[in-house]
Coordinates of C-alpha atoms (C1' of nucleotides) in Angstrom, one line a residue:
Chain Q
M1 CA 0.0 0.0 0.0
S2 CA 1.0 3.6 -0.2
G3 CA 0.2 5.7 2.9
T4 CA 0.4 3.3 5.9
A5 CA 1.3 6.0 8.4
A6 CA -2.2 5.5 9.7
S7 CA -2.5 7.7 12.7
G8 CA -5.9 6.9 14.1
R9 CA -7.5 10.1 12.8
E10 CA -6.2 9.6 9.3
K11 CA -7.3 6.0 9.3
A12 CA -10.8 7.1 10.3
Y13 CA -10.7 9.9 7.8
A14 CA -9.7 7.6 4.9
Y15 CA -12.3 5.0 5.9
L16 CA -15.1 7.5 6.2
R17 CA -14.3 9.3 3.0
E18 CA -14.1 6.1 1.1
N19 CA -17.3 4.9 2.6
I20 CA -19.2 8.1 1.8
L21 CA -17.9 8.3 -1.7
T22 CA -18.7 4.7 -2.7
D23 CA -21.8 3.8 -0.7
P24 CA -24.8 5.8 -1.9
D25 CA -26.8 4.6 1.0
V26 CA -25.0 6.7 3.6
Q27 CA -26.3 9.9 2.0
G28 CA -29.1 11.6 3.9
R29 CA -28.2 9.7 7.1
F30 CA -26.5 10.6 10.4
L31 CA -23.3 8.8 11.2
N32 CA -23.1 6.9 14.5
E33 CA -19.8 7.7 16.1
Q34 CA -19.3 4.7 18.4
E35 CA -20.5 2.3 15.7
L36 CA -17.9 3.7 13.3
A37 CA -15.3 3.6 16.1
A38 CA -15.9 -0.1 16.5
E39 CA -15.7 -0.8 12.8
I40 CA -12.5 1.1 12.3
G41 CA -10.9 -0.1 15.5
V42 CA -10.3 3.2 17.3
S43 CA -12.1 5.2 19.9
R44 CA -14.7 7.8 19.4
T45 CA -12.2 10.7 19.6
P46 CA -10.3 10.2 16.3
V47 CA -13.6 9.4 14.6
R48 CA -15.0 12.7 15.7
E49 CA -11.9 14.5 14.5
A50 CA -12.2 12.8 11.1
L51 CA -15.8 13.9 10.9
L52 CA -14.8 17.4 11.5
L53 CA -12.2 17.2 8.8
L54 CA -14.7 15.9 6.4
V55 CA -16.6 19.1 6.8
S56 CA -14.0 20.9 4.8
D57 CA -14.5 18.4 1.9
G58 CA -18.2 19.2 2.1
L59 CA -19.0 15.5 2.7
V60 CA -20.5 15.9 6.1
E61 CA -22.5 18.7 7.8
L62 CA -22.5 19.1 11.6
I63 CA -25.9 19.5 13.1
P64 CA -25.5 20.6 16.7
Q65 CA -26.6 18.0 19.2
R66 CA -27.5 15.7 16.4
G67 CA -24.2 14.8 14.9
A68 CA -22.6 14.3 11.5
Y69 CA -25.1 14.4 8.6
V70 CA -24.2 13.4 5.1
P71 CA -26.1 15.8 2.8
P72 CA -27.4 14.2 -0.4
V73 CA -26.5 15.7 -3.7
T74 CA -29.4 17.7 -5.1
G75 CA -30.0 18.4 -8.7
R76 CA -29.6 22.1 -8.1
E77 CA -26.2 21.6 -6.5
M78 CA -25.1 19.5 -9.6
S79 CA -26.2 22.3 -11.9
E80 CA -24.4 24.9 -9.9
L81 CA -21.3 22.8 -9.7
M82 CA -21.2 22.4 -13.5
E83 CA -21.6 26.1 -13.9
L84 CA -18.7 26.8 -11.6
R85 CA -16.6 24.1 -13.2
G86 CA -17.3 25.7 -16.6
V87 CA -16.1 29.0 -15.3
L88 CA -12.9 27.6 -13.9
E89 CA -12.1 25.3 -16.8
S90 CA -12.8 27.9 -19.4
H91 CA -10.5 30.3 -17.6
A92 CA -7.8 27.7 -17.4
A93 CA -8.2 26.9 -21.1
R94 CA -7.8 30.5 -22.1
L95 CA -4.7 30.8 -19.9
V96 CA -2.9 27.7 -21.0
I97 CA -3.5 28.6 -24.6
D98 CA -2.3 32.2 -24.2
Q99 CA 0.8 31.1 -22.4
G100 CA 1.4 28.2 -24.7
R101 CA 1.3 25.7 -21.8
V102 CA -1.2 23.2 -23.0
P103 CA -0.2 19.9 -21.4
A104 CA -1.0 18.0 -24.6
R105 CA 1.0 14.9 -23.8
T106 CA -0.2 14.4 -20.3
M107 CA -3.9 14.9 -21.1
Q108 CA -3.7 12.7 -24.1
D109 CA -2.2 9.9 -22.0
T110 CA -5.0 10.2 -19.5
L111 CA -7.5 10.2 -22.3
D112 CA -6.0 7.1 -23.9
Q113 CA -6.1 5.2 -20.6
Q114 CA -9.7 6.1 -20.2
A115 CA -10.5 5.0 -23.8
A116 CA -8.8 1.7 -23.1
L117 CA -11.3 0.8 -20.4
P118 CA -14.0 -1.7 -21.4
D119 CA -17.3 -0.3 -22.4
E120 CA -19.2 -2.4 -19.8
L121 CA -18.0 -1.1 -16.5
N122 CA -17.8 -3.3 -13.5
P123 CA -17.6 -1.5 -10.2
E124 CA -13.9 -1.4 -10.1
A125 CA -13.5 -0.2 -13.7
A126 CA -16.2 2.4 -13.0
R127 CA -14.1 3.8 -10.2
E128 CA -11.1 3.9 -12.5
F129 CA -13.1 5.6 -15.1
I130 CA -14.1 8.3 -12.7
R131 CA -10.6 8.7 -11.5
L132 CA -9.3 9.2 -15.0
D133 CA -12.1 11.6 -15.8
T134 CA -11.4 13.7 -12.8
L135 CA -7.7 13.6 -13.6
F136 CA -8.2 14.8 -17.1
H137 CA -10.0 17.9 -16.0
Q138 CA -7.7 18.5 -13.1
Q139 CA -4.7 18.4 -15.4
L140 CA -6.2 21.2 -17.4
I141 CA -6.8 23.2 -14.3
D142 CA -3.3 22.5 -12.9
A143 CA -1.7 23.7 -16.1
A144 CA -3.0 27.1 -15.5
G145 CA -0.4 27.4 -12.7
N146 CA -2.7 28.8 -10.0
E147 CA -2.4 26.6 -7.0
L148 CA -5.4 28.2 -5.2
I149 CA -7.6 27.5 -8.2
S150 CA -6.3 23.9 -8.4
R151 CA -7.1 23.2 -4.7
T152 CA -10.5 24.9 -5.0
Y153 CA -11.4 22.9 -8.1
S154 CA -10.2 19.7 -6.5
K155 CA -12.4 20.1 -3.5
L156 CA -15.4 21.0 -5.5
H157 CA -15.1 18.0 -7.7
V158 CA -15.4 15.7 -4.8
R159 CA -19.1 16.3 -4.5
Q160 CA -19.6 15.2 -8.1
I161 CA -18.0 11.8 -7.4
L162 CA -20.8 11.3 -4.8
V163 CA -23.3 11.0 -7.6
G164 CA -21.0 9.9 -10.4
V165 CA -20.5 6.4 -9.3
S166 CA -24.2 5.4 -9.1
A167 CA -25.1 7.4 -12.2
L168 CA -22.5 5.6 -14.3
F169 CA -24.4 2.3 -14.0
R170 CA -27.6 3.7 -15.2
T171 CA -26.1 4.9 -18.5
G172 CA -24.5 2.3 -20.7
G173 CA -22.1 3.3 -23.4
R174 CA -21.3 6.7 -21.8
R175 CA -17.6 5.9 -21.8
G176 CA -17.3 6.4 -25.6
Q177 CA -19.2 9.7 -25.4
V178 CA -17.1 11.1 -22.6
C179 CA -13.9 10.2 -24.3
A180 CA -15.0 11.7 -27.6
E181 CA -16.0 15.0 -25.8
H182 CA -12.7 15.0 -24.0
Q183 CA -10.9 14.6 -27.3
V184 CA -12.7 17.6 -28.8
I185 CA -11.7 19.7 -25.8
L186 CA -8.1 18.6 -26.0
D187 CA -7.9 19.1 -29.8
A188 CA -9.2 22.6 -29.4
L189 CA -6.6 23.3 -26.7
V190 CA -3.8 22.0 -28.9
S191 CA -5.0 23.9 -31.9
G192 CA -5.0 27.1 -29.8
D193 CA -8.6 27.9 -30.4
S194 CA -9.7 29.4 -27.1
A195 CA -13.3 30.0 -28.1
K196 CA -13.7 26.5 -29.4
A197 CA -12.2 25.1 -26.3
Q198 CA -14.6 27.0 -24.1
E199 CA -17.5 25.9 -26.2
A200 CA -16.4 22.3 -26.0
I201 CA -16.0 22.5 -22.3
D202 CA -19.4 24.0 -21.8
H203 CA -21.0 21.4 -24.0
H204 CA -19.3 18.5 -22.2
L205 CA -20.4 19.9 -18.8
A206 CA -23.9 20.5 -20.0
V207 CA -24.2 16.9 -21.3
T208 CA -22.7 15.6 -18.0
R209 CA -25.1 17.7 -16.0
D210 CA -28.1 16.4 -18.0
I211 CA -27.0 12.8 -17.5
L212 CA -26.6 13.3 -13.8
L213 CA -29.9 15.1 -13.4
R214 CA -31.7 12.0 -14.6
N215 CA -31.4 10.6 -11.1
Chain O
M1 CA -25.0 40.0 21.4
S2 CA -26.0 38.0 18.5
G3 CA -25.1 34.3 18.7
T4 CA -25.0 33.3 22.4
A5 CA -25.8 29.7 21.8
A6 CA -22.1 29.1 22.8
S7 CA -21.5 25.5 22.8
G8 CA -18.0 25.1 23.9
R9 CA -16.8 24.2 20.4
E10 CA -18.5 27.2 18.8
K11 CA -17.1 29.5 21.5
A12 CA -13.6 28.2 20.8
Y13 CA -14.2 28.4 17.1
A14 CA -15.4 32.0 17.2
Y15 CA -12.6 33.0 19.6
L16 CA -9.9 31.4 17.4
R17 CA -11.2 32.8 14.2
E18 CA -11.4 36.3 15.6
N19 CA -7.9 36.0 17.0
I20 CA -6.3 34.8 13.8
L21 CA -8.1 37.3 11.6
T22 CA -7.3 40.3 13.8
D23 CA -3.9 39.6 15.3
P24 CA -1.2 39.4 12.6
D25 CA 1.3 38.0 15.1
V26 CA -0.3 34.5 15.2
Q27 CA 0.6 33.9 11.6
G28 CA 3.4 31.5 11.1
R29 CA 3.1 30.1 14.6
F30 CA 1.8 26.9 16.2
L31 CA -1.2 27.2 18.5
N32 CA -0.9 25.8 21.9
E33 CA -4.0 23.8 22.8
Q34 CA -4.0 23.9 26.6
E35 CA -3.0 27.5 26.6
L36 CA -6.0 28.4 24.4
A37 CA -8.2 26.1 26.4
A38 CA -7.4 28.1 29.6
E39 CA -8.0 31.4 27.8
I40 CA -11.3 30.4 26.5
G41 CA -12.4 28.6 29.6
V42 CA -13.0 25.1 28.2
S43 CA -11.1 21.9 28.0
R44 CA -8.8 20.9 25.2
T45 CA -11.4 18.8 23.5
P46 CA -13.6 21.6 22.1
V47 CA -10.4 23.6 21.3
R48 CA -9.1 20.8 19.2
E49 CA -12.5 20.4 17.5
A50 CA -12.5 24.1 16.7
L51 CA -9.0 23.9 15.2
L52 CA -10.2 21.1 13.0
L53 CA -13.1 23.2 11.8
L54 CA -10.7 26.1 11.0
V55 CA -9.0 23.9 8.5
S56 CA -12.0 24.2 6.2
D57 CA -11.6 28.0 6.4
G58 CA -8.0 27.6 5.4
L59 CA -6.9 29.5 8.5
V60 CA -5.0 26.6 10.1
E61 CA -3.1 23.7 8.8
L62 CA -2.6 20.5 10.7
I63 CA 1.0 19.2 11.0
P64 CA 1.0 15.7 12.3
Q65 CA 2.6 15.4 15.8
R66 CA 3.2 19.1 15.7
G67 CA -0.3 20.7 16.0
A68 CA -2.2 23.5 14.4
Y69 CA -0.1 25.8 12.3
V70 CA -1.3 29.2 11.1
P71 CA 0.1 29.6 7.6
P72 CA 1.1 33.2 6.7
V73 CA -0.3 34.8 3.6
T74 CA 2.2 34.8 0.8
G75 CA 2.4 37.3 -2.0
R76 CA 1.9 34.5 -4.5
E77 CA -1.3 33.4 -2.7
M78 CA -2.6 36.9 -2.8
S79 CA -2.0 37.2 -6.6
E80 CA -3.7 33.8 -7.1
L81 CA -6.6 34.9 -5.0
M82 CA -7.1 38.0 -7.0
E83 CA -7.0 36.1 -10.2
L84 CA -9.7 33.7 -8.9
R85 CA -11.8 36.5 -7.5
G86 CA -11.6 38.2 -10.9
V87 CA -12.8 35.0 -12.6
L88 CA -15.8 34.6 -10.3
E89 CA -16.8 38.2 -10.1
S90 CA -16.6 38.7 -13.9
H91 CA -18.7 35.7 -14.3
A92 CA -21.2 37.0 -11.8
A93 CA -21.2 40.4 -13.5
R94 CA -22.0 38.9 -16.9
L95 CA -24.8 36.8 -15.4
V96 CA -26.5 39.5 -13.5
I97 CA -26.5 41.9 -16.4
D98 CA -27.8 39.3 -18.9
Q99 CA -30.5 38.3 -16.5
G100 CA -31.3 41.9 -15.5
R101 CA -30.7 41.1 -11.9
V102 CA -28.2 43.8 -10.9
P103 CA -28.8 44.5 -7.2
A104 CA -28.2 48.2 -7.8
R105 CA -30.0 49.5 -4.7
T106 CA -28.3 47.1 -2.3
M107 CA -24.8 47.6 -3.6
Q108 CA -25.2 51.4 -3.7
D109 CA -26.3 51.3 -0.1
T110 CA -23.2 49.4 0.9
L111 CA -21.0 51.7 -1.1
D112 CA -22.6 54.8 0.5
Q113 CA -21.9 53.4 4.0
Q114 CA -18.4 52.7 3.0
A115 CA -17.9 56.2 1.6
A116 CA -19.3 57.7 4.8
L117 CA -16.5 56.3 6.9
P118 CA -13.8 58.7 8.0
D119 CA -10.7 58.8 5.8
E120 CA -8.4 58.3 8.8
L121 CA -9.2 54.8 9.9
N122 CA -8.9 53.8 13.5
P123 CA -8.8 50.0 14.1
E124 CA -12.5 49.7 14.6
A125 CA -13.4 51.8 11.5
A126 CA -10.8 49.7 9.5
R127 CA -12.6 46.5 10.4
E128 CA -15.9 48.1 9.4
F129 CA -14.3 49.2 6.1
I130 CA -13.2 45.7 5.4
R131 CA -16.6 44.3 6.3
L132 CA -18.3 46.7 3.9
D133 CA -15.7 46.0 1.2
T134 CA -16.3 42.3 1.5
L135 CA -20.0 42.8 1.5
F136 CA -20.0 44.8 -1.7
H137 CA -18.2 42.1 -3.6
Q138 CA -20.3 39.4 -2.0
Q139 CA -23.5 41.1 -3.0
L140 CA -22.4 41.0 -6.6
I141 CA -21.6 37.3 -6.3
D142 CA -24.8 36.4 -4.5
A143 CA -26.9 38.1 -7.2
A144 CA -25.7 35.5 -9.6
G145 CA -27.9 33.1 -7.8
N146 CA -25.4 30.3 -7.6
E147 CA -25.2 29.2 -3.9
L148 CA -22.2 27.1 -4.5
I149 CA -20.3 29.9 -6.0
S150 CA -21.4 32.2 -3.2
R151 CA -20.1 29.8 -0.6
T152 CA -16.9 29.2 -2.4
Y153 CA -16.2 32.9 -2.9
S154 CA -17.0 33.6 0.7
K155 CA -14.5 31.1 2.0
L156 CA -11.8 32.3 -0.3
H157 CA -12.2 35.9 0.7
V158 CA -11.4 35.0 4.3
R159 CA -7.8 34.6 3.5
Q160 CA -7.6 38.2 2.2
I161 CA -8.9 39.6 5.4
L162 CA -5.8 38.1 7.1
V163 CA -3.6 40.6 5.3
G164 CA -6.2 43.3 4.7
V165 CA -6.3 44.6 8.2
S166 CA -2.6 45.3 8.6
A167 CA -2.2 46.5 5.1
L168 CA -4.9 49.1 5.5
F169 CA -2.9 51.0 8.1
R170 CA 0.1 51.3 5.8
T171 CA -1.9 53.0 3.1
G172 CA -3.5 56.3 4.0
G173 CA -6.3 57.7 1.8
R174 CA -7.0 54.3 0.2
R175 CA -10.7 54.6 1.2
G176 CA -11.5 57.1 -1.4
Q177 CA -9.8 55.2 -4.1
V178 CA -11.6 52.0 -3.2
C179 CA -15.0 53.7 -3.2
A180 CA -14.3 55.3 -6.5
E181 CA -13.4 52.0 -8.1
H182 CA -16.4 50.3 -6.6
Q183 CA -18.6 53.1 -8.0
V184 CA -17.1 52.5 -11.5
I185 CA -17.9 48.8 -11.2
L186 CA -21.5 49.4 -10.0
D187 CA -22.1 52.0 -12.7
A188 CA -21.0 49.6 -15.4
L189 CA -23.3 47.0 -14.0
V190 CA -26.2 49.3 -13.9
S191 CA -25.6 50.5 -17.4
G192 CA -25.5 46.9 -18.6
D193 CA -22.1 47.1 -20.1
S194 CA -20.7 43.7 -19.4
A195 CA -17.3 44.3 -20.9
K196 CA -16.8 47.5 -19.1
A197 CA -17.8 45.9 -15.8
Q198 CA -15.3 43.1 -16.2
E199 CA -12.6 45.6 -17.0
A200 CA -13.5 47.6 -13.9
I201 CA -13.4 44.5 -11.8
D202 CA -10.1 43.4 -13.1
H203 CA -8.6 46.9 -12.6
H204 CA -9.9 47.1 -9.0
L205 CA -8.5 43.7 -8.2
A206 CA -5.2 44.5 -9.8
V207 CA -4.8 47.7 -7.8
T208 CA -5.8 45.9 -4.6
R209 CA -3.3 43.1 -5.4
D210 CA -0.5 45.7 -5.9
I211 CA -1.3 47.4 -2.7
L212 CA -1.3 44.2 -0.8
L213 CA 1.9 43.0 -2.3
R214 CA 3.8 46.0 -0.8
N215 CA 4.0 44.1 2.4
Chain E
dC1 C1' 35.6 23.6 22.0
dT2 C1' 32.6 20.9 19.0
dC3 C1' 29.8 17.2 18.1
dC4 C1' 27.0 13.5 19.1
dA5 C1' 24.3 10.6 22.2
dT6 C1' 21.0 10.7 25.8
dT7 C1' 17.8 12.3 28.9
dC8 C1' 14.2 15.4 30.0
dT9 C1' 10.3 18.3 29.3
dG10 C1' 6.4 19.7 27.1
dT11 C1' 3.0 19.0 23.5
dT12 C1' 0.0 16.4 20.7
dG13 C1' -2.8 12.0 20.1
dT14 C1' -6.0 8.7 22.0
dA15 C1' -8.9 6.4 25.2
dT16 C1' -12.3 6.5 28.7
dA17 C1' -15.8 8.4 31.9
dC18 C1' -19.2 11.5 32.7
dA19 C1' -22.7 15.3 31.6
dT20 C1' -26.3 16.8 28.7
dA21 C1' -29.6 17.0 25.1
dA22 C1' -32.6 14.6 21.7
dT23 C1' -35.4 10.9 20.1
dG24 C1' -38.5 7.0 20.6
dT25 C1' -41.8 4.7 23.6
dA26 C1' -45.1 3.9 26.9
dT27 C1' -48.8 5.7 29.4
dG28 C1' -52.7 8.4 30.7
dC29 C1' -56.2 11.6 29.4
dG30 C1' -59.5 13.8 26.4
Chain R
dC1 C1' -58.9 6.2 18.9
dG2 C1' -55.9 10.3 18.8
dC3 C1' -52.9 13.2 21.3
dA4 C1' -50.1 15.2 24.8
dT5 C1' -46.9 14.2 28.4
dA6 C1' -43.5 11.8 31.2
dC7 C1' -39.9 8.7 31.0
dA8 C1' -36.3 5.6 29.3
dT9 C1' -32.9 5.1 26.0
dT10 C1' -29.3 6.5 23.2
dA11 C1' -26.6 9.6 21.1
dT12 C1' -23.6 13.6 21.2
dG13 C1' -20.7 17.1 23.9
dT14 C1' -17.1 17.8 27.3
dA15 C1' -13.6 16.9 30.7
dT16 C1' -9.8 14.3 32.3
dA17 C1' -6.2 10.8 32.3
dC18 C1' -2.8 8.4 30.0
dA19 C1' 0.4 7.2 26.0
dA20 C1' 3.5 8.4 22.4
dC21 C1' 6.2 11.5 20.0
dA22 C1' 9.1 15.7 19.0
dG23 C1' 12.3 19.2 20.3
dA24 C1' 15.4 21.2 23.8
dA25 C1' 18.6 20.7 27.3
dT26 C1' 22.4 18.2 29.1
dG27 C1' 26.3 15.6 29.6
dG28 C1' 30.2 13.1 27.9
dA29 C1' 33.7 11.8 24.3
dG30 C1' 36.9 13.1 20.8

DNA sequence: CTCCATTCTGTTGTATACATAATGTATGCG
DNA sequence: CGCATACATTATGTATACAACAGAATGGAG
């Protein structure tokens, strides 16, 4: 494994994050502290601390005297997220083109890996698909060279994964469409056509939003 | 007073936040938990929880086995923040103009209050100045009707306050300039000139950035 | 005198015990 | 039978005690 430093708090944090992101059933529920403590194998204290950290990821919400609530993703939130993503990605696209810093190689690599996945996604492949999808967009953002924007974008994107996993199973053959749209974006970036890139980004996000809204 | 619900954690949170935002000396230092606990009048537990919550505001950073660190604001971070603010505010400006939702009255009120402050700012007036400045920009953002963007922007802006307070004292007569620039932005919004509004926003943020960078 | 090993002190990290508030249940009344 | 109220249960919130680790002080060897 990679990070086996595993202080109790980090262990609990990783466990909870993984749990919330992969299991759609936890959404809309309150998390029981001592139950989780028993599952993870630590006391309530590090569990509580992990829950507090998850607030900054937007994955849990603290209701006083009630505990840690996992707010479900609403359609409105998804729409708003796509709008914001569009703003940030368009900005990044304009910047990397103007500065001649389009990470063509890197993004194409990611895209190729994504395209190599089977069209019928088992749970594991679906997670990999989402990871690569996230990576593709993040690579564009990161190329803009603004660390603050990168971190902001990264945190926002987490909320989308919440709904992405379950949504992927409902829509067969989406893989090809996503890859095609990504290719259009990348081609526009490489060709240096800023307007076209922004258009492609907006289109991709609009399609994604519409898919996710069928929920 | 306003919020006297004062559960220990909230009390500690409010105390720490206030402390970090107003006292420039805490930047770059580690916070001592039991010291704070004694000052606030609670035990270490709620203090620790408050510190974990402050992570989501970007005001503290947790270093394992070392504790809660208050990262100083760097020049680069300020530049990056202004860039991001520009992106978000320009987007909001375009939207509110297109949708005919410019909150002219509200923003003018804020601006008038700001202009009514004395030119020589004592500490209290400086805080009020910053509050109104923040409010002006937030009102524009909020008018765009995207709650996610509003929250995101709000959280980002907190980092600027960190440096804003001390910077204000170094620059006399900045009040008039800020108000003038705000007025230009608002006028452009009211006139429905999207390009002009974006330009005014970018100019205002660039000037602000340059002022803050003289630090 | 300098450098390194070792001890010592103070701080963070975790577990546990207790206080407090909320929810669900049972009970009595209208 | 429906509803309000009192109570029991269960969860969260807080305090305290202990464990583990990091950095500073100290002592000795070269």
